Amino acid sequence: MNRVDQLKSFDPEIFDNLLKERDRQDAQINLIASENYVSPIVHLASMNALTNKYAEGYPRKRYYAGCQFADHVEEIAIDRANQLFSSEYANVQPHSGSQANHAIFNALLQSGDTIMGMSLNHGGHLTHGATVNFSGKDYKAVTYGVNEKGLIDYDQVREIAKKTQPKLIIAGFSAYCGILDWKKFRTIADEVGAYFLADIAHVSGLIAGGVYPNPIEEADILSSTTHKSLRGPRGGIILAKRNPDLFKSLNFGLFPGVQGGPMMHIIASKAVAFKEAMTEDFRQYQQQILKNAQAMVAVFLERGIQVVSGQTQNHLVLLDLTNTEHTGKAMQEKLEEVGIITNKNTVPNEQRSPFVTSGIRLGTPAITTRGILENEAKEIAHLISDVALKAYDVNQIKSKVLDITQSHPVDLNYLV
Ligand code: DSN
């Protein structure tokens, strides 16, 4: 019996759900801005013998014997991350972006210190000071937001920073369609004597592909996930260059501060993903992500659907449904019914709860991986507009979704 059959016969319940999930991913249009499909080789590289290895510590300074190959793998991953982002320090061990941020807080701050990040409601991340997260519980969090145009008002950021004197300023987002002005954040951080953390989780692929500015010269530290636009396995990284005095404490902040043993098998897969991200194909992929997002925005504007900030300069599009008959939650559900996967999202000056919201967040990394170009991106935007404007037949849209997905299958045959 081969291994797939062994798994199927030993654990049919799990096997069945895995197959169904694979088929769901193939059959639906995935517009979750933070998701992607890893390549088969990145996936393959995550399934290896290093899953059995404890390697607490860092290369050549481990707490276990037998780490020779784990060391090589981690050193290769570090070198590639540094090459990709022009950094001089890389920690490839964080299990996630949140763990990376936790380690950075741990390295730079004392509990009770003031930190400043973008408000969750305005597009920031949980770990940028949300009251329900360690960042808002263990630290005194102050937030900045976006103006009525949906853009960051740097004068407001400066004003809040001067008033509250944060020790750490965070720039980065989960839902923002613009280009962040890293230099302005640097200047403000200098004016108040704060560290500057650029959380590039959403745009790290775009940065690696050269279509979004790299903050490595401006920020003291960068954090990222590896699985969003960067298209690697799930995980996080910490990068730095500007401030070598921090390198040691960043390492210590993660291990032993926040994590124990690194997931060495995933670090191998991260290394392969970083190598992919250095290719010309990857650069073109990132350019296409941007073109697809902008093509979708053009359709929404033409159809009278409100787009937060009226444009996008990255992979994200935020629809404001306030003027439609849908809440974000209802729209997410209607779209799921026809096979288009999105997530409800708060919009600037949101009046509804985070469980209901007035917006929908869309992103193009996953559809672009499956080979969708502008014309089909526009077709998808028309389908979404039809749903938003209640001008549609469910079965008709479902069949158009299937036409699109069937002409762009994703290579997900890991299990068969
Ligand atoms: N949950 C991620 C997102 O969807 O943007 C951020 O960590």
mmCIF file of N, CA and C in Angstrom, residues 113-168:
data_model
loop_
_atom_site.group_PDB
_atom_site.id
_atom_site.type_symbol
_atom_site.label_atom_id
_atom_site.label_comp_id
_atom_site.label_asym_id
_atom_site.label_seq_id
_atom_site.Cartn_x
_atom_site.Cartn_y
_atom_site.Cartn_z
ATOM 1 N N ASP A 113 5.533 49.937 28.502
ATOM 2 C CA ASP A 113 6.032 50.967 27.579
ATOM 3 C C ASP A 113 4.943 51.333 26.562
ATOM 4 N N THR A 114 5.063 52.544 26.036
ATOM 5 C CA THR A 114 4.076 52.989 25.041
ATOM 6 C C THR A 114 4.503 52.569 23.638
ATOM 7 N N ILE A 115 3.552 52.006 22.912
ATOM 8 C CA ILE A 115 3.789 51.669 21.500
ATOM 9 C C ILE A 115 2.696 52.341 20.665
ATOM 10 N N MET A 116 3.028 52.571 19.404
ATOM 11 C CA MET A 116 2.038 53.219 18.547
ATOM 12 C C MET A 116 1.939 52.474 17.217
ATOM 13 N N GLY A 117 0.722 52.102 16.833
ATOM 14 C CA GLY A 117 0.516 51.415 15.558
ATOM 15 C C GLY A 117 -0.803 51.843 14.941
ATOM 16 N N MET A 118 -1.073 51.327 13.769
ATOM 17 C CA MET A 118 -2.321 51.673 13.092
ATOM 18 C C MET A 118 -3.483 50.939 13.771
ATOM 19 N N SER A 119 -4.558 51.651 13.981
ATOM 20 C CA SER A 119 -5.709 51.033 14.645
ATOM 21 C C SER A 119 -6.243 49.861 13.822
ATOM 22 N N LEU A 120 -6.658 48.824 14.529
ATOM 23 C CA LEU A 120 -7.186 47.620 13.870
ATOM 24 C C LEU A 120 -8.364 47.982 12.968
ATOM 25 N N ASN A 121 -9.207 48.884 13.448
ATOM 26 C CA ASN A 121 -10.384 49.314 12.682
ATOM 27 C C ASN A 121 -10.033 50.048 11.403
ATOM 28 N N HIS A 122 -8.862 50.638 11.386
ATOM 29 C CA HIS A 122 -8.453 51.410 10.205
ATOM 30 C C HIS A 122 -7.522 50.620 9.297
ATOM 31 N N GLY A 123 -7.296 49.347 9.615
ATOM 32 C CA GLY A 123 -6.464 48.536 8.729
ATOM 33 C C GLY A 123 -5.204 47.995 9.353
ATOM 34 N N GLY A 124 -5.006 48.274 10.663
ATOM 35 C CA GLY A 124 -3.806 47.749 11.334
ATOM 36 C C GLY A 124 -3.957 46.270 11.670
ATOM 37 N N HIS A 125 -2.998 45.743 12.445
ATOM 38 C CA HIS A 125 -3.022 44.320 12.793
ATOM 39 C C HIS A 125 -3.200 44.169 14.304
ATOM 40 N N LEU A 126 -3.720 43.025 14.698
ATOM 41 C CA LEU A 126 -3.903 42.697 16.109
ATOM 42 C C LEU A 126 -2.675 43.006 16.956
ATOM 43 N N THR A 127 -1.498 42.655 16.427
ATOM 44 C CA THR A 127 -0.265 42.804 17.210
ATOM 45 C C THR A 127 0.288 44.229 17.188
ATOM 46 N N HIS A 128 -0.475 45.161 16.632
ATOM 47 C CA HIS A 128 -0.003 46.551 16.602
ATOM 48 C C HIS A 128 -0.653 47.374 17.721
ATOM 49 N N GLY A 129 -1.191 46.677 18.709
ATOM 50 C CA GLY A 129 -1.723 47.394 19.872
ATOM 51 C C GLY A 129 -3.194 47.152 20.148
ATOM 52 N N ALA A 130 -3.794 46.134 19.528
ATOM 53 C CA ALA A 130 -5.214 45.866 19.789
ATOM 54 C C ALA A 130 -5.400 45.462 21.251
ATOM 55 N N THR A 131 -6.488 45.933 21.862
ATOM 56 C CA THR A 131 -6.673 45.725 23.306
ATOM 57 C C THR A 131 -6.797 44.247 23.681
ATOM 58 N N VAL A 132 -7.219 43.414 22.726
ATOM 59 C CA VAL A 132 -7.409 41.994 23.035
ATOM 60 C C VAL A 132 -6.128 41.176 22.862
ATOM 61 N N ASN A 133 -5.066 41.817 22.429
ATOM 62 C CA ASN A 133 -3.816 41.120 22.097
ATOM 63 C C ASN A 133 -2.727 41.495 23.109
ATOM 64 N N PHE A 134 -1.650 40.669 23.181
ATOM 65 C CA PHE A 134 -0.555 40.991 24.111
ATOM 66 C C PHE A 134 -0.070 42.429 23.916
ATOM 67 N N SER A 135 -0.094 42.874 22.658
ATOM 68 C CA SER A 135 0.460 44.197 22.333
ATOM 69 C C SER A 135 -0.349 45.332 22.949
ATOM 70 N N GLY A 136 -1.634 45.063 23.200
ATOM 71 C CA GLY A 136 -2.461 46.078 23.836
ATOM 72 C C GLY A 136 -2.673 45.808 25.312
ATOM 73 N N LYS A 137 -2.341 44.600 25.738
ATOM 74 C CA LYS A 137 -2.533 44.249 27.162
ATOM 75 C C LYS A 137 -1.286 44.544 27.975
ATOM 76 N N ASP A 138 -0.129 44.148 27.432
ATOM 77 C CA ASP A 138 1.114 44.278 28.196
ATOM 78 C C ASP A 138 1.796 45.629 27.971
ATOM 79 N N TYR A 139 1.326 46.360 26.958
ATOM 80 C CA TYR A 139 1.952 47.646 26.632
ATOM 81 C C TYR A 139 0.862 48.702 26.583
ATOM 82 N N LYS A 140 1.295 49.958 26.673
ATOM 83 C CA LYS A 140 0.306 51.042 26.582
ATOM 84 C C LYS A 140 0.231 51.402 25.104
ATOM 85 N N ALA A 141 -0.866 51.022 24.479
ATOM 86 C CA ALA A 141 -0.945 51.191 23.027
ATOM 87 C C ALA A 141 -1.705 52.456 22.652
ATOM 88 N N VAL A 142 -1.103 53.230 21.777
ATOM 89 C CA VAL A 142 -1.837 54.356 21.183
ATOM 90 C C VAL A 142 -1.895 54.099 19.678
ATOM 91 N N THR A 143 -2.942 54.603 19.045
ATOM 92 C CA THR A 143 -3.105 54.259 17.627
ATOM 93 C C THR A 143 -3.290 55.498 16.760
ATOM 94 N N TYR A 144 -2.918 55.342 15.504
ATOM 95 C CA TYR A 144 -3.258 56.344 14.489
ATOM 96 C C TYR A 144 -4.168 55.659 13.483
ATOM 97 N N GLY A 145 -4.820 56.467 12.647
ATOM 98 C CA GLY A 145 -5.754 55.881 11.679
ATOM 99 C C GLY A 145 -5.592 56.515 10.316
ATOM 100 N N VAL A 146 -6.636 56.371 9.514
ATOM 101 C CA VAL A 146 -6.598 56.980 8.179
ATOM 102 C C VAL A 146 -7.578 58.144 8.138
ATOM 103 N N ASN A 147 -7.361 59.058 7.185
ATOM 104 C CA ASN A 147 -8.261 60.205 7.051
ATOM 105 C C ASN A 147 -9.502 59.839 6.232
ATOM 106 N N GLU A 148 -10.314 60.840 5.922
ATOM 107 C CA GLU A 148 -11.584 60.544 5.222
ATOM 108 C C GLU A 148 -11.341 59.982 3.820
ATOM 109 N N LYS A 149 -10.128 60.173 3.292
ATOM 110 C CA LYS A 149 -9.807 59.583 1.981
ATOM 111 C C LYS A 149 -9.296 58.149 2.118
ATOM 112 N N GLY A 150 -9.189 57.681 3.342
ATOM 113 C CA GLY A 150 -8.698 56.311 3.548
ATOM 114 C C GLY A 150 -7.179 56.241 3.536
ATOM 115 N N LEU A 151 -6.512 57.394 3.676
ATOM 116 C CA LEU A 151 -5.038 57.399 3.623
ATOM 117 C C LEU A 151 -4.454 57.854 4.957
ATOM 118 N N ILE A 152 -3.240 57.429 5.233
ATOM 119 C CA ILE A 152 -2.592 57.839 6.483
ATOM 120 C C ILE A 152 -2.273 59.325 6.421
ATOM 121 N N ASP A 153 -2.599 60.015 7.493
ATOM 122 C CA ASP A 153 -2.292 61.433 7.590
ATOM 123 C C ASP A 153 -1.025 61.532 8.474
ATOM 124 N N TYR A 154 0.101 61.797 7.834
ATOM 125 C CA TYR A 154 1.375 61.768 8.561
ATOM 126 C C TYR A 154 1.485 62.887 9.606
ATOM 127 N N ASP A 155 0.742 63.987 9.359
ATOM 128 C CA ASP A 155 0.752 65.049 10.383
ATOM 129 C C ASP A 155 0.085 64.550 11.658
ATOM 130 N N GLN A 156 -0.983 63.752 11.448
ATOM 131 C CA GLN A 156 -1.669 63.186 12.615
ATOM 132 C C GLN A 156 -0.753 62.187 13.336
ATOM 133 N N VAL A 157 -0.043 61.380 12.535
ATOM 134 C CA VAL A 157 0.886 60.399 13.147
ATOM 135 C C VAL A 157 1.915 61.146 13.998
ATOM 136 N N ARG A 158 2.468 62.225 13.427
ATOM 137 C CA ARG A 158 3.489 62.993 14.151
ATOM 138 C C ARG A 158 2.913 63.593 15.439
ATOM 139 N N GLU A 159 1.715 64.163 15.295
ATOM 140 C CA GLU A 159 1.079 64.814 16.449
ATOM 141 C C GLU A 159 0.867 63.815 17.592
ATOM 142 N N ILE A 160 0.340 62.641 17.243
ATOM 143 C CA ILE A 160 0.086 61.632 18.292
ATOM 144 C C ILE A 160 1.410 61.160 18.892
ATOM 145 N N ALA A 161 2.405 60.978 18.024
ATOM 146 C CA ALA A 161 3.710 60.517 18.521
ATOM 147 C C ALA A 161 4.315 61.541 19.472
ATOM 148 N N LYS A 162 4.193 62.825 19.117
ATOM 149 C CA LYS A 162 4.795 63.865 19.977
ATOM 150 C C LYS A 162 4.073 63.924 21.317
ATOM 151 N N LYS A 163 2.766 63.729 21.248
ATOM 152 C CA LYS A 163 1.979 63.808 22.484
ATOM 153 C C LYS A 163 2.217 62.591 23.387
ATOM 154 N N THR A 164 2.374 61.430 22.788
ATOM 155 C CA THR A 164 2.403 60.206 23.608
ATOM 156 C C THR A 164 3.807 59.613 23.795
ATOM 157 N N GLN A 165 4.779 60.112 23.002
ATOM 158 C CA GLN A 165 6.170 59.669 23.138
ATOM 159 C C GLN A 165 6.312 58.138 23.171
ATOM 160 N N PRO A 166 5.872 57.442 22.118
ATOM 161 C CA PRO A 166 6.007 55.972 22.123
ATOM 162 C C PRO A 166 7.470 55.556 22.042
ATOM 163 N N LYS A 167 7.742 54.382 22.565
ATOM 164 C CA LYS A 167 9.107 53.849 22.456
ATOM 165 C C LYS A 167 9.256 53.081 21.137
ATOM 166 N N LEU A 168 8.109 52.646 20.583
ATOM 167 C CA LEU A 168 8.129 51.899 19.321
ATOM 168 C C LEU A 168 6.991 52.401 18.432
#
